[in-house]
mmCIF file of C-alpha atoms in Angstrom:
data_model
loop_
_atom_site.group_PDB
_atom_site.id
_atom_site.type_symbol
_atom_site.label_atom_id
_atom_site.label_comp_id
_atom_site.label_asym_id
_atom_site.label_seq_id
_atom_site.Cartn_x
_atom_site.Cartn_y
_atom_site.Cartn_z
ATOM 1 C CA MET A 15 56.096 10.028 7.055
ATOM 2 C CA ASN A 16 54.364 12.769 9.078
ATOM 3 C CA GLN A 17 51.328 12.158 11.292
ATOM 4 C CA PHE A 18 48.897 14.070 9.041
ATOM 5 C CA LEU A 19 49.771 11.914 6.041
ATOM 6 C CA LEU A 20 49.336 8.744 8.116
ATOM 7 C CA LYS A 21 45.855 9.906 9.172
ATOM 8 C CA CYS A 22 44.929 10.596 5.548
ATOM 9 C CA ILE A 23 46.069 7.140 4.462
ATOM 10 C CA PHE A 24 44.155 5.569 7.339
ATOM 11 C CA PHE A 25 40.893 7.354 6.473
ATOM 12 C CA ILE A 26 41.235 6.516 2.769
ATOM 13 C CA ALA A 27 41.801 2.883 3.689
ATOM 14 C CA VAL A 28 38.723 2.845 5.946
ATOM 15 C CA ILE A 29 36.534 4.440 3.261
ATOM 16 C CA THR A 30 37.837 2.030 0.621
ATOM 17 C CA LEU A 31 37.212 -1.028 2.798
ATOM 18 C CA THR A 32 33.749 0.240 3.722
ATOM 19 C CA THR A 33 32.881 0.825 0.056
ATOM 20 C CA ILE A 34 34.111 -2.631 -0.908
ATOM 21 C CA SER A 35 32.103 -4.150 1.933
ATOM 22 C CA CYS A 36 28.950 -2.265 0.859
ATOM 23 C CA PHE A 37 29.345 -3.399 -2.761
ATOM 24 C CA ALA A 38 29.820 -6.954 -1.552
ATOM 25 C CA GLN A 39 26.643 -6.832 0.555
ATOM 26 C CA VAL A 40 24.631 -5.310 -2.296
ATOM 27 C CA SER A 41 25.927 -7.966 -4.700
ATOM 28 C CA LYS A 42 25.034 -10.702 -2.221
ATOM 29 C CA ALA A 43 21.508 -9.360 -1.763
ATOM 30 C CA GLU A 44 20.988 -9.074 -5.512
ATOM 31 C CA ALA A 45 22.277 -12.593 -6.129
ATOM 32 C CA GLU A 46 19.944 -13.982 -3.469
ATOM 33 C CA ILE A 47 16.962 -12.133 -4.921
ATOM 34 C CA GLN A 48 17.731 -13.291 -8.468
ATOM 35 C CA GLU A 49 17.951 -16.856 -7.207
ATOM 36 C CA ALA A 50 14.633 -16.484 -5.406
ATOM 37 C CA MET A 51 13.050 -15.051 -8.550
ATOM 38 C CA LYS A 52 14.021 -18.186 -10.452
ATOM 39 C CA LYS A 53 12.718 -20.402 -7.657
ATOM 40 C CA TYR A 54 9.330 -18.668 -7.490
ATOM 41 C CA ASN A 55 8.989 -18.052 -11.236
ATOM 42 C CA THR A 56 8.979 -14.267 -10.882
ATOM 43 C CA ILE A 57 8.654 -11.990 -13.919
ATOM 44 C CA GLY A 58 9.799 -8.654 -12.478
ATOM 45 C CA LEU A 59 10.617 -7.204 -9.068
ATOM 46 C CA SER A 60 11.237 -3.647 -7.834
ATOM 47 C CA VAL A 61 12.695 -2.976 -4.393
ATOM 48 C CA ALA A 62 13.601 0.012 -2.221
ATOM 49 C CA VAL A 63 15.369 0.102 1.150
ATOM 50 C CA VAL A 64 15.316 2.813 3.809
ATOM 51 C CA LYS A 65 17.898 2.770 6.605
ATOM 52 C CA LYS A 66 18.042 5.253 9.468
ATOM 53 C CA GLY A 67 15.326 7.209 7.701
ATOM 54 C CA VAL A 68 17.285 7.538 4.450
ATOM 55 C CA LEU A 69 16.588 5.851 1.127
ATOM 56 C CA ILE A 70 19.829 3.906 0.577
ATOM 57 C CA TYR A 71 19.034 1.443 -2.214
ATOM 58 C CA THR A 72 16.653 0.936 -5.127
ATOM 59 C CA HIS A 73 16.814 -1.672 -7.842
ATOM 60 C CA SER A 74 14.615 -3.431 -10.393
ATOM 61 C CA PHE A 75 15.014 -6.981 -11.599
ATOM 62 C CA GLY A 76 13.509 -8.888 -14.491
ATOM 63 C CA LEU A 77 10.934 -7.697 -17.007
ATOM 64 C CA LYS A 78 8.367 -4.942 -17.211
ATOM 65 C CA ASN A 79 6.708 -6.617 -20.184
ATOM 66 C CA THR A 80 7.364 -10.159 -21.409
ATOM 67 C CA GLU A 81 5.878 -9.674 -24.873
ATOM 68 C CA SER A 82 8.321 -6.893 -25.733
ATOM 69 C CA ASN A 83 11.076 -8.244 -23.450
ATOM 70 C CA THR A 84 11.298 -4.777 -21.821
ATOM 71 C CA PRO A 85 13.430 -4.642 -18.677
ATOM 72 C CA LEU A 86 11.822 -3.307 -15.509
ATOM 73 C CA SER A 87 13.270 0.001 -14.269
ATOM 74 C CA ASP A 88 13.069 1.997 -11.050
ATOM 75 C CA ASN A 89 11.085 4.648 -12.937
ATOM 76 C CA ASP A 90 8.236 2.267 -13.782
ATOM 77 C CA ILE A 91 4.984 2.361 -11.822
ATOM 78 C CA PHE A 92 2.651 -0.383 -10.617
ATOM 79 C CA ARG A 93 -0.941 -0.563 -9.504
ATOM 80 C CA ILE A 94 -0.031 -1.392 -5.890
ATOM 81 C CA ALA A 95 -3.398 -2.858 -4.791
ATOM 82 C CA SER A 96 -4.351 -2.685 -1.098
ATOM 83 C CA ILE A 97 -1.422 -0.570 0.063
ATOM 84 C CA SER A 98 -3.579 2.112 -1.572
ATOM 85 C CA LYS A 99 -5.881 1.967 1.469
ATOM 86 C CA SER A 100 -3.292 3.755 3.594
ATOM 87 C CA PHE A 101 -3.444 6.800 1.256
ATOM 88 C CA SER A 102 -7.203 6.979 1.825
ATOM 89 C CA ALA A 103 -6.787 6.673 5.596
ATOM 90 C CA THR A 104 -4.055 9.323 5.563
ATOM 91 C CA ALA A 105 -6.417 11.691 3.759
ATOM 92 C CA ILE A 106 -9.130 11.026 6.353
ATOM 93 C CA MET A 107 -6.717 11.845 9.172
ATOM 94 C CA GLN A 108 -5.903 15.163 7.471
ATOM 95 C CA LEU A 109 -9.609 16.011 7.431
ATOM 96 C CA VAL A 110 -9.949 14.925 11.068
ATOM 97 C CA GLU A 111 -7.108 17.246 12.055
ATOM 98 C CA LYS A 112 -8.852 20.137 10.274
ATOM 99 C CA GLY A 113 -11.946 19.506 12.364
ATOM 100 C CA LYS A 114 -14.087 18.657 9.354
ATOM 101 C CA ILE A 115 -14.865 15.124 10.420
ATOM 102 C CA LYS A 116 -14.576 12.787 13.433
ATOM 103 C CA LEU A 117 -13.647 9.114 13.582
ATOM 104 C CA SER A 118 -16.691 8.634 15.840
ATOM 105 C CA ASP A 119 -19.106 10.028 13.231
ATOM 106 C CA ASP A 120 -22.030 7.909 12.111
ATOM 107 C CA PHE A 121 -21.064 6.595 8.686
ATOM 108 C CA SER A 122 -24.684 6.840 7.504
ATOM 109 C CA ASP A 123 -24.586 10.610 8.008
ATOM 110 C CA LEU A 124 -21.305 10.862 6.124
ATOM 111 C CA VAL A 125 -22.106 8.713 3.085
ATOM 112 C CA GLY A 126 -25.652 9.935 2.572
ATOM 113 C CA PHE A 127 -27.622 6.707 2.896
ATOM 114 C CA LYS A 128 -28.342 4.215 5.640
ATOM 115 C CA VAL A 129 -25.368 2.065 6.675
ATOM 116 C CA ARG A 130 -26.652 -0.241 9.404
ATOM 117 C CA ASN A 131 -26.284 -3.932 10.035
ATOM 118 C CA PRO A 132 -29.912 -5.149 9.906
ATOM 119 C CA LYS A 133 -29.197 -7.643 12.680
ATOM 120 C CA PHE A 134 -28.042 -4.763 14.931
ATOM 121 C CA PRO A 135 -30.041 -1.751 13.732
ATOM 122 C CA GLU A 136 -29.389 0.303 16.881
ATOM 123 C CA THR A 137 -25.597 -0.017 16.667
ATOM 124 C CA ILE A 138 -23.978 2.918 14.910
ATOM 125 C CA ILE A 139 -21.302 2.034 12.359
ATOM 126 C CA THR A 140 -18.612 4.687 12.782
ATOM 127 C CA LEU A 141 -15.969 5.985 10.400
ATOM 128 C CA LYS A 142 -13.308 4.361 12.606
ATOM 129 C CA MET A 143 -15.008 0.970 12.269
ATOM 130 C CA VAL A 144 -14.951 1.275 8.486
ATOM 131 C CA LEU A 145 -11.266 2.296 8.467
ATOM 132 C CA SER A 146 -10.317 -0.646 10.700
ATOM 133 C CA HIS A 147 -12.455 -3.359 9.014
ATOM 134 C CA THR A 148 -14.510 -3.781 12.179
ATOM 135 C CA SER A 149 -17.701 -2.429 10.554
ATOM 136 C CA SER A 150 -19.218 -5.900 10.008
ATOM 137 C CA ILE A 151 -19.483 -5.023 6.298
ATOM 138 C CA ASN A 152 -18.359 -7.586 3.704
ATOM 139 C CA ASP A 153 -17.698 -7.813 -0.052
ATOM 140 C CA SER A 154 -20.258 -10.530 -0.838
ATOM 141 C CA GLU A 155 -22.235 -8.210 -3.145
ATOM 142 C CA GLY A 156 -19.090 -6.730 -4.700
ATOM 143 C CA TYR A 157 -17.347 -3.415 -4.091
ATOM 144 C CA PHE A 158 -16.990 -1.673 -7.465
ATOM 145 C CA ASN A 159 -19.913 0.693 -6.810
ATOM 146 C CA LEU A 160 -21.869 1.935 -3.808
ATOM 147 C CA ASP A 161 -25.195 0.639 -5.126
ATOM 148 C CA VAL A 162 -24.459 -2.771 -3.609
ATOM 149 C CA ILE A 163 -24.886 -1.506 -0.044
ATOM 150 C CA ASN A 164 -27.360 1.313 -0.719
ATOM 151 C CA PRO A 165 -30.826 0.093 0.373
ATOM 152 C CA ALA A 166 -32.443 2.268 -2.317
ATOM 153 C CA LYS A 167 -30.393 0.627 -5.075
ATOM 154 C CA ASN A 168 -30.012 -3.051 -4.155
ATOM 155 C CA THR A 169 -32.704 -5.332 -2.751
ATOM 156 C CA ASN A 170 -29.952 -7.616 -1.441
ATOM 157 C CA TRP A 171 -28.161 -4.858 0.513
ATOM 158 C CA ALA A 172 -28.536 -6.793 3.785
ATOM 159 C CA LYS A 173 -26.134 -9.437 2.481
ATOM 160 C CA CYS A 174 -23.351 -6.854 2.755
ATOM 161 C CA TYR A 175 -23.367 -7.340 6.548
ATOM 162 C CA ASN A 176 -21.982 -10.140 8.682
ATOM 163 C CA ALA A 177 -23.778 -11.821 11.609
ATOM 164 C CA TYR A 178 -21.703 -10.130 14.356
ATOM 165 C CA GLU A 179 -22.264 -6.692 15.863
ATOM 166 C CA PRO A 180 -20.295 -3.770 14.379
ATOM 167 C CA GLY A 181 -17.183 -3.082 16.421
ATOM 168 C CA LYS A 182 -17.053 -6.603 17.823
ATOM 169 C CA GLY A 183 -15.472 -8.515 14.959
ATOM 170 C CA TYR A 184 -13.044 -8.121 12.088
ATOM 171 C CA GLN A 185 -13.269 -8.936 8.398
ATOM 172 C CA TYR A 186 -11.068 -7.385 5.728
ATOM 173 C CA CYS A 187 -13.369 -5.592 3.272
ATOM 174 C CA ASN A 188 -12.620 -3.614 0.095
ATOM 175 C CA LEU A 189 -16.046 -1.969 0.091
ATOM 176 C CA ASN A 190 -15.115 -0.224 3.337
ATOM 177 C CA PHE A 191 -12.414 1.815 1.634
ATOM 178 C CA ASN A 192 -14.288 2.551 -1.586
ATOM 179 C CA MET A 193 -16.871 4.160 0.685
ATOM 180 C CA VAL A 194 -14.103 5.997 2.564
ATOM 181 C CA GLY A 195 -13.008 7.557 -0.742
ATOM 182 C CA THR A 196 -16.544 8.862 -1.167
ATOM 183 C CA ILE A 197 -16.366 10.513 2.248
ATOM 184 C CA ILE A 198 -13.124 12.273 1.293
ATOM 185 C CA GLU A 199 -14.897 13.814 -1.702
ATOM 186 C CA LYS A 200 -17.998 14.849 0.261
ATOM 187 C CA ILE A 201 -16.010 16.485 3.059
ATOM 188 C CA SER A 202 -13.176 18.088 1.027
ATOM 189 C CA GLY A 203 -15.114 19.103 -2.103
ATOM 190 C CA GLU A 204 -12.298 17.699 -4.265
ATOM 191 C CA ARG A 205 -12.479 14.674 -6.535
ATOM 192 C CA PHE A 206 -10.817 11.760 -4.748
ATOM 193 C CA ASP A 207 -7.824 11.324 -7.095
ATOM 194 C CA GLN A 208 -7.167 15.079 -7.070
ATOM 195 C CA TYR A 209 -7.335 15.299 -3.290
ATOM 196 C CA ILE A 210 -4.682 12.577 -2.914
ATOM 197 C CA LYS A 211 -2.487 14.277 -5.503
ATOM 198 C CA HIS A 212 -2.779 17.774 -4.019
ATOM 199 C CA HIS A 213 -2.514 16.874 -0.334
ATOM 200 C CA ILE A 214 -0.235 13.811 -0.232
ATOM 201 C CA LEU A 215 1.648 13.140 -3.477
ATOM 202 C CA ASP A 216 2.552 16.687 -4.527
ATOM 203 C CA PRO A 217 3.737 17.859 -1.068
ATOM 204 C CA LEU A 218 6.020 14.794 -0.889
ATOM 205 C CA GLY A 219 7.246 15.221 -4.470
ATOM 206 C CA LEU A 220 5.929 11.819 -5.588
ATOM 207 C CA TYR A 221 4.765 10.709 -9.044
ATOM 208 C CA GLY A 222 1.659 8.577 -9.086
ATOM 209 C CA GLY A 223 -2.096 8.642 -8.691
ATOM 210 C CA TYR A 224 -5.437 6.902 -9.063
ATOM 211 C CA CYS A 225 -6.554 8.349 -12.413
ATOM 212 C CA VAL A 226 -5.060 6.337 -15.296
ATOM 213 C CA ASP A 227 -5.601 9.109 -17.865
ATOM 214 C CA SER A 228 -3.610 11.542 -15.719
ATOM 215 C CA LEU A 229 -0.480 9.365 -15.807
ATOM 216 C CA ASP A 230 2.207 8.500 -18.351
ATOM 217 C CA LYS A 231 1.039 5.141 -19.687
ATOM 218 C CA SER A 232 4.547 4.290 -20.934
ATOM 219 C CA ARG A 233 5.544 3.917 -17.274
ATOM 220 C CA PHE A 234 2.893 1.306 -16.446
ATOM 221 C CA THR A 235 4.318 -2.094 -15.548
ATOM 222 C CA THR A 236 2.357 -4.936 -17.120
ATOM 223 C CA LEU A 237 0.847 -7.235 -14.490
ATOM 224 C CA TYR A 238 0.659 -11.006 -14.988
ATOM 225 C CA GLU A 239 -1.568 -13.531 -13.253
ATOM 226 C CA TYR A 240 -0.148 -17.026 -12.768
ATOM 227 C CA ASN A 241 -2.273 -20.003 -13.767
ATOM 228 C CA ASP A 242 -1.275 -22.909 -11.565
ATOM 229 C CA LYS A 243 -3.014 -25.452 -13.805
ATOM 230 C CA ASN A 244 -1.085 -24.719 -17.004
ATOM 231 C CA LYS A 245 1.906 -23.081 -15.237
ATOM 232 C CA GLN A 246 1.635 -20.021 -17.471
ATOM 233 C CA PHE A 247 1.178 -16.257 -17.036
ATOM 234 C CA GLN A 248 -1.623 -14.159 -18.507
ATOM 235 C CA SER A 249 -1.359 -10.372 -18.731
ATOM 236 C CA SER A 250 -3.995 -8.295 -16.902
ATOM 237 C CA PRO A 251 -4.825 -5.203 -18.976
ATOM 238 C CA MET A 252 -7.825 -4.420 -16.760
ATOM 239 C CA ALA A 253 -5.374 -3.365 -14.042
ATOM 240 C CA TYR A 254 -4.992 -0.063 -15.895
ATOM 241 C CA ASN A 255 -8.514 0.298 -17.265
ATOM 242 C CA PRO A 256 -8.932 4.100 -17.523
ATOM 243 C CA ARG A 257 -12.756 4.021 -17.363
ATOM 244 C CA SER A 258 -12.594 7.290 -19.273
ATOM 245 C CA GLU A 259 -16.285 7.461 -20.201
ATOM 246 C CA GLU A 260 -17.332 6.836 -16.596
ATOM 247 C CA VAL A 261 -14.990 9.582 -15.434
ATOM 248 C CA LYS A 262 -16.591 11.983 -17.947
ATOM 249 C CA ASN A 263 -19.983 11.321 -16.374
ATOM 250 C CA TYR A 264 -18.664 11.314 -12.846
ATOM 251 C CA ILE A 265 -20.944 12.069 -9.895
ATOM 252 C CA MET A 266 -18.963 13.523 -7.014
ATOM 253 C CA GLY A 267 -19.531 11.748 -3.722
ATOM 254 C CA TYR A 268 -20.930 8.576 -5.250
ATOM 255 C CA ASN A 269 -18.923 7.326 -8.250
ATOM 256 C CA THR A 270 -15.657 7.287 -6.277
ATOM 257 C CA PRO A 271 -15.121 3.499 -6.662
ATOM 258 C CA ILE A 272 -14.220 4.242 -10.307
ATOM 259 C CA PHE A 273 -10.797 5.288 -8.983
ATOM 260 C CA SER A 274 -10.644 2.379 -6.507
ATOM 261 C CA PRO A 275 -9.590 4.091 -3.271
ATOM 262 C CA THR A 276 -9.284 0.549 -1.925
ATOM 263 C CA GLY A 277 -6.581 -0.518 -4.381
ATOM 264 C CA GLY A 278 -6.029 1.779 -7.361
ATOM 265 C CA MET A 279 -2.897 3.792 -6.541
ATOM 266 C CA LYS A 280 -0.222 3.645 -9.268
ATOM 267 C CA ILE A 281 3.310 4.448 -8.060
ATOM 268 C CA SER A 282 6.925 3.226 -8.262
ATOM 269 C CA ALA A 283 8.643 1.239 -5.517
ATOM 270 C CA THR A 284 11.036 4.160 -5.001
ATOM 271 C CA ASP A 285 8.318 6.765 -4.461
ATOM 272 C CA LEU A 286 6.305 4.335 -2.350
ATOM 273 C CA ALA A 287 9.371 4.002 -0.115
ATOM 274 C CA LYS A 288 9.431 7.793 0.333
ATOM 275 C CA TYR A 289 5.761 7.759 1.272
ATOM 276 C CA MET A 290 6.487 4.871 3.654
ATOM 277 C CA THR A 291 9.247 6.934 5.284
ATOM 278 C CA MET A 292 6.678 9.632 6.033
ATOM 279 C CA HIS A 293 4.664 7.102 8.042
ATOM 280 C CA MET A 294 7.826 5.714 9.632
ATOM 281 C CA ASN A 295 8.691 9.259 10.768
ATOM 282 C CA HIS A 296 5.168 9.637 12.170
ATOM 283 C CA GLY A 297 3.739 11.885 9.496
ATOM 284 C CA LYS A 298 6.754 13.842 8.284
ATOM 285 C CA TYR A 299 9.192 13.477 5.372
ATOM 286 C CA ASN A 300 11.973 15.851 4.219
ATOM 287 C CA GLY A 301 10.623 18.597 6.438
ATOM 288 C CA ILE A 302 7.064 18.259 5.090
ATOM 289 C CA ARG A 303 4.390 17.223 7.570
ATOM 290 C CA ILE A 304 1.491 15.343 6.010
ATOM 291 C CA ILE A 305 -0.310 14.274 9.191
ATOM 292 C CA SER A 306 0.312 14.844 12.888
ATOM 293 C CA LYS A 307 2.351 12.483 15.025
ATOM 294 C CA ARG A 308 -0.786 11.645 16.950
ATOM 295 C CA SER A 309 -2.685 10.731 13.765
ATOM 296 C CA SER A 310 0.214 8.648 12.501
ATOM 297 C CA LYS A 311 0.467 6.684 15.735
ATOM 298 C CA LEU A 312 -3.289 6.112 15.726
ATOM 299 C CA MET A 313 -3.111 4.664 12.208
ATOM 300 C CA GLN A 314 -0.329 2.299 13.306
ATOM 301 C CA THR A 315 -1.953 1.134 16.557
ATOM 302 C CA LYS A 316 -3.608 -2.252 16.209
ATOM 303 C CA LEU A 317 -7.069 -2.469 17.739
ATOM 304 C CA SER A 318 -6.577 -5.982 19.070
ATOM 305 C CA ASP A 319 -4.124 -8.860 19.022
ATOM 306 C CA GLU A 320 -6.567 -10.882 16.933
ATOM 307 C CA GLU A 321 -6.315 -8.835 13.753
ATOM 308 C CA ASN A 322 -3.128 -6.721 14.218
ATOM 309 C CA TYR A 323 -4.821 -3.998 12.166
ATOM 310 C CA GLY A 324 -5.085 -0.287 12.874
ATOM 311 C CA LEU A 325 -6.359 2.245 10.330
ATOM 312 C CA ALA A 326 -5.154 0.869 6.971
ATOM 313 C CA ILE A 327 -1.867 -0.083 8.639
ATOM 314 C CA ARG A 328 -1.128 -3.479 10.181
ATOM 315 C CA THR A 329 1.673 -5.083 12.189
ATOM 316 C CA SER A 330 3.384 -8.413 11.551
ATOM 317 C CA ASP A 331 5.915 -10.630 13.290
ATOM 318 C CA ASN A 332 5.986 -13.076 10.365
ATOM 319 C CA LEU A 333 7.897 -11.099 7.733
ATOM 320 C CA ILE A 334 11.392 -10.673 9.192
ATOM 321 C CA ASP A 335 12.360 -13.073 11.974
ATOM 322 C CA GLY A 336 12.675 -11.302 15.314
ATOM 323 C CA LYS A 337 11.227 -8.003 14.089
ATOM 324 C CA THR A 338 7.789 -6.483 14.464
ATOM 325 C CA MET A 339 7.061 -4.689 11.218
ATOM 326 C CA THR A 340 4.403 -2.105 10.419
ATOM 327 C CA GLY A 341 2.842 -1.563 6.998
ATOM 328 C CA HIS A 342 0.546 -3.216 4.468
ATOM 329 C CA THR A 343 0.464 -5.728 1.617
ATOM 330 C CA GLY A 344 -1.358 -5.716 -1.686
ATOM 331 C CA SER A 345 -2.416 -8.296 -4.257
ATOM 332 C CA ALA A 346 -4.481 -7.914 -7.439
ATOM 333 C CA TYR A 347 -4.276 -8.815 -11.115
ATOM 334 C CA GLY A 348 -1.152 -10.927 -10.453
ATOM 335 C CA LEU A 349 0.712 -8.158 -8.623
ATOM 336 C CA TYR A 350 2.011 -8.681 -5.091
ATOM 337 C CA SER A 351 3.298 -5.747 -3.066
ATOM 338 C CA ALA A 352 4.532 -5.106 0.455
ATOM 339 C CA MET A 353 5.488 -1.931 2.315
ATOM 340 C CA PHE A 354 6.763 -2.529 5.853
ATOM 341 C CA PHE A 355 8.884 -0.538 8.276
ATOM 342 C CA ASN A 356 10.122 -0.499 11.854
ATOM 343 C CA PRO A 357 9.364 2.953 13.320
ATOM 344 C CA LYS A 358 11.731 2.495 16.276
ATOM 345 C CA GLU A 359 14.796 1.364 14.325
ATOM 346 C CA LYS A 360 13.970 3.630 11.341
ATOM 347 C CA PHE A 361 14.314 1.088 8.586
ATOM 348 C CA GLY A 362 11.824 -0.016 5.976
ATOM 349 C CA ILE A 363 11.540 -2.013 2.779
ATOM 350 C CA VAL A 364 9.264 -1.967 -0.264
ATOM 351 C CA VAL A 365 9.022 -4.969 -2.606
ATOM 352 C CA ILE A 366 6.690 -5.182 -5.600
ATOM 353 C CA THR A 367 6.408 -7.957 -8.189
ATOM 354 C CA ASN A 368 4.341 -7.808 -11.371
ATOM 355 C CA GLY A 369 3.959 -11.600 -11.500
ATOM 356 C CA CYS A 370 5.089 -14.757 -9.740
ATOM 357 C CA ASN A 371 4.050 -18.212 -8.632
ATOM 358 C CA PRO A 372 2.334 -17.079 -5.412
ATOM 359 C CA THR A 373 3.318 -19.708 -2.873
ATOM 360 C CA TYR A 374 3.107 -18.610 0.773
ATOM 361 C CA THR A 375 5.107 -18.945 3.986
ATOM 362 C CA LYS A 376 3.802 -17.495 7.252
ATOM 363 C CA THR A 377 1.030 -15.534 5.458
ATOM 364 C CA PHE A 378 3.430 -13.812 3.016
ATOM 365 C CA VAL A 379 4.068 -14.595 -0.661
ATOM 366 C CA ASP A 380 7.455 -16.325 -0.750
ATOM 367 C CA ILE A 381 9.179 -13.996 -3.223
ATOM 368 C CA ILE A 382 8.130 -11.022 -1.067
ATOM 369 C CA ARG A 383 9.241 -12.618 2.202
ATOM 370 C CA SER A 384 12.499 -13.903 0.719
ATOM 371 C CA SER A 385 13.373 -10.503 -0.773
ATOM 372 C CA PHE A 386 12.608 -8.686 2.478
ATOM 373 C CA ASN A 387 14.923 -10.987 4.438
ATOM 374 C CA SER A 388 17.748 -10.751 1.875
ATOM 375 C CA LEU A 389 17.574 -6.968 1.866
ATOM 376 C CA TYR A 390 17.355 -6.767 5.657
ATOM 377 C CA ASN A 391 20.202 -9.209 6.320
ATOM 378 C CA ASN A 392 22.570 -7.682 3.767
ATOM 379 C CA LEU A 393 21.757 -3.944 3.727
ATOM 380 C CA ILE A 394 20.294 -3.174 7.148
ATOM 381 C CA ARG A 395 21.397 -5.658 9.808
#
């Protein structure tokens, strides 16, 4: 047998063994996830894995809809809740780079009405404070419209502020980002949902958005809230409320919370993983630059060790043992989502469930944490 033929046999053997090993690892990960789904009473789960900057694995488990017994597929989309905030922050950084806005700008000047903590009236609340949840603003009056914090619209507006000085404390606040969406409209001149589509989703080739009526409703994954008292799930149709009449009477630069910049993005786990890869690559994906490397790093830089939060991006040491991960979580209407990556090692994972028994370990929902570790141990490590 000549040397060339021996080399060919050797390479074929290596490829075959590698393929078998990969299939074995995938099967092991899937078996572990299916077992975890049973343990945590999970309805459906979509996952996506990026390794060395490349999307290497996507899969969907369980059901999209329990009433029709429809299986969940990789093509289905979810309302991903608070991961949506990072899209809003990304849009702001684009406008910053164009010189149309500054992170140090007085938020009152941007939004068009007074935004001041009455206990600290001389302290300016900046755009950066709002993006980082250090604004001292809270959700006690709600966050579904801007009237709650507008002194001309709500006599209880002062309740929207905490007792500490802006910039010197942290409290996670949905109202912050519904106001940020308003700023995007005022500065860009585009309706919020259209801006995100034209400047982030379309350039990356992603299907999704904030406007329900602009999306294929057959792709919506039904979300289910778990009732711990009766141990049953209840569907959450309001997750995809189109608010069509309100959109018809839309006032640019004020009605933005209709689209929920703070939590209303609808997208698949697969496309969310592509978006995540853009952030992992510091603003660039498949040759398309969405934001600068400097802007990306700023978003990912935590402001202090107390909150581990940057600009709609946080860090965590509690998700995968021994790894510091960067990303965001989301929870609403029974959905739980997580998008986390390691920018140095160039791997990342997305996990989304449309319903589970939400028990927690180390600040993460157990089915999310368990799935992340199974995927990391079997497909990345």
